[in-house]
């Protein structure tokens, strides 16, 4: 008897990831932001006072490209740069308007997620969320 086929997790998660990413891009664009601008603003709203470098590193995003995104967010009144105690560094803060936009986009993303996962059995979404949170909290393996 042949062993059951085991599939790589990335192969299983890939289609879900692509669908979730498309939903997030669409929801951000409907509010006039790029997906990366939303991601930057979202982290700035959740973790106030980080530097541009910290934000970029937290998101795995280019330290050069984040500057343009922050320029757009600041010009739209959604985020602000504040001079830190070390004058060579700015801390990034979401404005009230920025936090409201994050909340609006988040609601739209969650609705899209619910639609995408609607065929899961009862409790499936909560189980998936719990598993992903557990695995995501673990440190990266060395190697």
PDB file of C-alpha atoms in Angstrom:
ATOM      1  CA  UNK A   1       0.000   0.000   0.000  1.00  0.00           C
ATOM      2  CA  UNK A   2       1.365   3.386  -0.985  1.00  0.00           C
ATOM      3  CA  UNK A   3       1.978   5.987   1.681  1.00  0.00           C
ATOM      4  CA  UNK A   4      -0.519   8.847   1.669  1.00  0.00           C
ATOM      5  CA  UNK A   5       0.631  11.766  -0.424  1.00  0.00           C
ATOM      6  CA  UNK A   6       2.025  14.617   1.607  1.00  0.00           C
ATOM      7  CA  UNK A   7       1.982  18.048   0.022  1.00  0.00           C
ATOM      8  CA  UNK A   8       4.242  20.949   0.831  1.00  0.00           C
ATOM      9  CA  UNK A   9       2.500  23.527   2.988  1.00  0.00           C
ATOM     10  CA  UNK A  10       3.559  26.392   0.735  1.00  0.00           C
ATOM     11  CA  UNK A  11       1.843  24.634  -2.163  1.00  0.00           C
ATOM     12  CA  UNK A  12      -1.306  24.365  -0.069  1.00  0.00           C
ATOM     13  CA  UNK A  13      -1.136  27.916   1.279  1.00  0.00           C
ATOM     14  CA  UNK A  14      -0.110  29.530  -2.023  1.00  0.00           C
ATOM     15  CA  UNK A  15      -3.591  29.758  -3.583  1.00  0.00           C
ATOM     16  CA  UNK A  16      -5.090  31.033  -0.318  1.00  0.00           C
ATOM     17  CA  UNK A  17      -2.272  33.578   0.032  1.00  0.00           C
ATOM     18  CA  UNK A  18      -2.783  34.838  -3.527  1.00  0.00           C
ATOM     19  CA  UNK A  19      -6.547  35.205  -3.016  1.00  0.00           C
ATOM     20  CA  UNK A  20      -6.062  37.003   0.306  1.00  0.00           C
ATOM     21  CA  UNK A  21      -3.458  39.304  -1.212  1.00  0.00           C
ATOM     22  CA  UNK A  22      -5.728  40.167  -4.153  1.00  0.00           C
ATOM     23  CA  UNK A  23      -8.558  40.929  -1.716  1.00  0.00           C
ATOM     24  CA  UNK A  24      -6.290  43.162   0.368  1.00  0.00           C
ATOM     25  CA  UNK A  25      -5.028  44.973  -2.742  1.00  0.00           C
ATOM     26  CA  UNK A  26      -8.607  45.545  -3.937  1.00  0.00           C
ATOM     27  CA  UNK A  27      -9.798  46.810  -0.551  1.00  0.00           C
ATOM     28  CA  UNK A  28      -6.839  49.185  -0.224  1.00  0.00           C
ATOM     29  CA  UNK A  29      -7.315  50.486  -3.786  1.00  0.00           C
ATOM     30  CA  UNK A  30     -10.996  51.153  -3.113  1.00  0.00           C
ATOM     31  CA  UNK A  31      -9.798  53.562  -0.398  1.00  0.00           C
ATOM     32  CA  UNK A  32      -7.230  55.122  -2.706  1.00  0.00           C
ATOM     33  CA  UNK A  33      -4.158  53.389  -1.270  1.00  0.00           C
ATOM     34  CA  UNK A  34      -1.763  50.788  -2.557  1.00  0.00           C
ATOM     35  CA  UNK A  35      -1.507  47.548  -0.610  1.00  0.00           C
ATOM     36  CA  UNK A  36       1.911  48.642   0.702  1.00  0.00           C
ATOM     37  CA  UNK A  37       0.615  52.058   1.762  1.00  0.00           C
ATOM     38  CA  UNK A  38      -2.155  50.297   3.673  1.00  0.00           C
ATOM     39  CA  UNK A  39       0.370  47.907   5.255  1.00  0.00           C
ATOM     40  CA  UNK A  40       2.620  50.795   6.334  1.00  0.00           C
ATOM     41  CA  UNK A  41      -0.324  52.784   7.712  1.00  0.00           C
ATOM     42  CA  UNK A  42      -1.740  49.732   9.466  1.00  0.00           C
ATOM     43  CA  UNK A  43       1.510  49.026  11.318  1.00  0.00           C
ATOM     44  CA  UNK A  44       1.962  52.723  12.114  1.00  0.00           C
ATOM     45  CA  UNK A  45      -1.537  52.783  13.629  1.00  0.00           C
ATOM     46  CA  UNK A  46      -0.921  49.628  15.679  1.00  0.00           C
ATOM     47  CA  UNK A  47       2.684  50.270  16.711  1.00  0.00           C
ATOM     48  CA  UNK A  48       3.013  54.040  17.031  1.00  0.00           C
ATOM     49  CA  UNK A  49       6.367  55.764  16.993  1.00  0.00           C
ATOM     50  CA  UNK A  50       8.462  53.362  14.976  1.00  0.00           C
ATOM     51  CA  UNK A  51      11.125  54.719  12.680  1.00  0.00           C
ATOM     52  CA  UNK A  52      10.903  54.337   8.903  1.00  0.00           C
ATOM     53  CA  UNK A  53      13.612  51.683   9.094  1.00  0.00           C
ATOM     54  CA  UNK A  54      11.766  49.744  11.803  1.00  0.00           C
ATOM     55  CA  UNK A  55       8.535  49.886   9.796  1.00  0.00           C
ATOM     56  CA  UNK A  56      10.250  48.681   6.632  1.00  0.00           C
ATOM     57  CA  UNK A  57      12.002  45.866   8.498  1.00  0.00           C
ATOM     58  CA  UNK A  58       8.774  44.858  10.270  1.00  0.00           C
ATOM     59  CA  UNK A  59       7.029  44.550   6.899  1.00  0.00           C
ATOM     60  CA  UNK A  60       9.961  43.017   5.004  1.00  0.00           C
ATOM     61  CA  UNK A  61       9.730  46.027   2.694  1.00  0.00           C
ATOM     62  CA  UNK A  62      12.343  48.143   0.942  1.00  0.00           C
ATOM     63  CA  UNK A  63      13.775  50.891   3.133  1.00  0.00           C
ATOM     64  CA  UNK A  64      13.973  53.080   0.021  1.00  0.00           C
ATOM     65  CA  UNK A  65      10.432  52.465  -1.259  1.00  0.00           C
ATOM     66  CA  UNK A  66       8.807  53.136   2.106  1.00  0.00           C
ATOM     67  CA  UNK A  67       9.902  56.780   1.838  1.00  0.00           C
ATOM     68  CA  UNK A  68       7.614  57.367  -1.158  1.00  0.00           C
ATOM     69  CA  UNK A  69       4.717  55.598   0.515  1.00  0.00           C
ATOM     70  CA  UNK A  70       5.159  57.712   3.648  1.00  0.00           C
ATOM     71  CA  UNK A  71       5.272  60.845   1.456  1.00  0.00           C
ATOM     72  CA  UNK A  72       1.876  59.881  -0.022  1.00  0.00           C
ATOM     73  CA  UNK A  73       0.384  59.045   3.371  1.00  0.00           C
ATOM     74  CA  UNK A  74       1.653  62.295   4.858  1.00  0.00           C
ATOM     75  CA  UNK A  75       0.402  64.381   1.911  1.00  0.00           C
ATOM     76  CA  UNK A  76      -3.067  62.846   2.353  1.00  0.00           C
ATOM     77  CA  UNK A  77      -3.032  63.617   6.093  1.00  0.00           C
ATOM     78  CA  UNK A  78      -3.076  59.936   7.068  1.00  0.00           C
ATOM     79  CA  UNK A  79       0.353  59.719   8.718  1.00  0.00           C
ATOM     80  CA  UNK A  80       2.938  62.088  10.075  1.00  0.00           C
ATOM     81  CA  UNK A  81       6.637  62.020  10.671  1.00  0.00           C
ATOM     82  CA  UNK A  82       7.755  63.430  13.992  1.00  0.00           C
ATOM     83  CA  UNK A  83      11.327  64.287  14.822  1.00  0.00           C
ATOM     84  CA  UNK A  84      12.564  61.837  17.409  1.00  0.00           C
ATOM     85  CA  UNK A  85      14.822  62.664  20.366  1.00  0.00           C
ATOM     86  CA  UNK A  86      17.641  61.656  18.027  1.00  0.00           C
ATOM     87  CA  UNK A  87      17.129  64.358  15.383  1.00  0.00           C
ATOM     88  CA  UNK A  88      18.473  62.044  12.669  1.00  0.00           C
ATOM     89  CA  UNK A  89      15.422  59.821  13.037  1.00  0.00           C
ATOM     90  CA  UNK A  90      11.701  60.353  12.491  1.00  0.00           C
ATOM     91  CA  UNK A  91       9.014  58.423  14.283  1.00  0.00           C
ATOM     92  CA  UNK A  92       5.935  57.540  12.262  1.00  0.00           C
ATOM     93  CA  UNK A  93       2.413  58.062  13.592  1.00  0.00           C
ATOM     94  CA  UNK A  94      -0.995  57.474  12.028  1.00  0.00           C
ATOM     95  CA  UNK A  95      -3.334  60.450  12.285  1.00  0.00           C
ATOM     96  CA  UNK A  96      -6.967  60.070  13.361  1.00  0.00           C
ATOM     97  CA  UNK A  97      -7.936  60.109   9.699  1.00  0.00           C
ATOM     98  CA  UNK A  98      -5.294  57.453   9.023  1.00  0.00           C
ATOM     99  CA  UNK A  99      -6.573  55.221  11.817  1.00  0.00           C
ATOM    100  CA  UNK A 100     -10.110  55.604  10.432  1.00  0.00           C
ATOM    101  CA  UNK A 101      -8.935  54.571   6.946  1.00  0.00           C
ATOM    102  CA  UNK A 102      -7.149  51.536   8.421  1.00  0.00           C
ATOM    103  CA  UNK A 103     -10.353  50.525  10.241  1.00  0.00           C
ATOM    104  CA  UNK A 104     -12.410  50.962   7.052  1.00  0.00           C
ATOM    105  CA  UNK A 105     -10.015  48.886   4.949  1.00  0.00           C
ATOM    106  CA  UNK A 106      -9.753  46.257   7.679  1.00  0.00           C
ATOM    107  CA  UNK A 107     -13.537  45.815   7.746  1.00  0.00           C
ATOM    108  CA  UNK A 108     -13.550  45.370   3.964  1.00  0.00           C
ATOM    109  CA  UNK A 109     -10.681  42.860   4.142  1.00  0.00           C
ATOM    110  CA  UNK A 110     -12.415  40.869   6.875  1.00  0.00           C
ATOM    111  CA  UNK A 111     -15.607  40.745   4.799  1.00  0.00           C
ATOM    112  CA  UNK A 112     -13.587  39.471   1.819  1.00  0.00           C
ATOM    113  CA  UNK A 113     -11.891  36.881   4.043  1.00  0.00           C
ATOM    114  CA  UNK A 114     -15.252  35.721   5.367  1.00  0.00           C
ATOM    115  CA  UNK A 115     -16.527  35.330   1.806  1.00  0.00           C
ATOM    116  CA  UNK A 116     -13.395  33.472   0.728  1.00  0.00           C
ATOM    117  CA  UNK A 117     -13.600  31.068   3.690  1.00  0.00           C
ATOM    118  CA  UNK A 118     -17.399  30.688   3.697  1.00  0.00           C
ATOM    119  CA  UNK A 119     -17.221  27.030   2.618  1.00  0.00           C
ATOM    120  CA  UNK A 120     -15.196  25.956   5.658  1.00  0.00           C
ATOM    121  CA  UNK A 121     -17.024  23.701   8.095  1.00  0.00           C
ATOM    122  CA  UNK A 122     -18.355  25.211  11.328  1.00  0.00           C
ATOM    123  CA  UNK A 123     -15.457  26.435  13.454  1.00  0.00           C
ATOM    124  CA  UNK A 124     -13.060  26.088  10.522  1.00  0.00           C
ATOM    125  CA  UNK A 125     -12.218  29.757  10.254  1.00  0.00           C
ATOM    126  CA  UNK A 126     -11.508  30.034  13.978  1.00  0.00           C
ATOM    127  CA  UNK A 127      -9.333  26.899  13.830  1.00  0.00           C
ATOM    128  CA  UNK A 128      -7.427  28.217  10.817  1.00  0.00           C
ATOM    129  CA  UNK A 129      -6.895  31.587  12.499  1.00  0.00           C
ATOM    130  CA  UNK A 130      -5.706  29.920  15.702  1.00  0.00           C
ATOM    131  CA  UNK A 131      -3.284  27.634  13.856  1.00  0.00           C
ATOM    132  CA  UNK A 132      -1.839  30.498  11.818  1.00  0.00           C
ATOM    133  CA  UNK A 133      -1.412  32.672  14.915  1.00  0.00           C
ATOM    134  CA  UNK A 134       0.326  29.809  16.733  1.00  0.00           C
ATOM    135  CA  UNK A 135       2.686  29.013  13.867  1.00  0.00           C
ATOM    136  CA  UNK A 136       3.312  32.696  13.105  1.00  0.00           C
ATOM    137  CA  UNK A 137       4.364  33.379  16.703  1.00  0.00           C
ATOM    138  CA  UNK A 138       7.156  30.813  16.561  1.00  0.00           C
ATOM    139  CA  UNK A 139      10.683  31.954  15.742  1.00  0.00           C
ATOM    140  CA  UNK A 140      12.007  31.174  12.279  1.00  0.00           C
ATOM    141  CA  UNK A 141      13.962  27.920  12.115  1.00  0.00           C
ATOM    142  CA  UNK A 142      17.687  28.279  11.650  1.00  0.00           C
ATOM    143  CA  UNK A 143      19.252  26.817   8.673  1.00  0.00           C
TER     144      UNK A 143
END
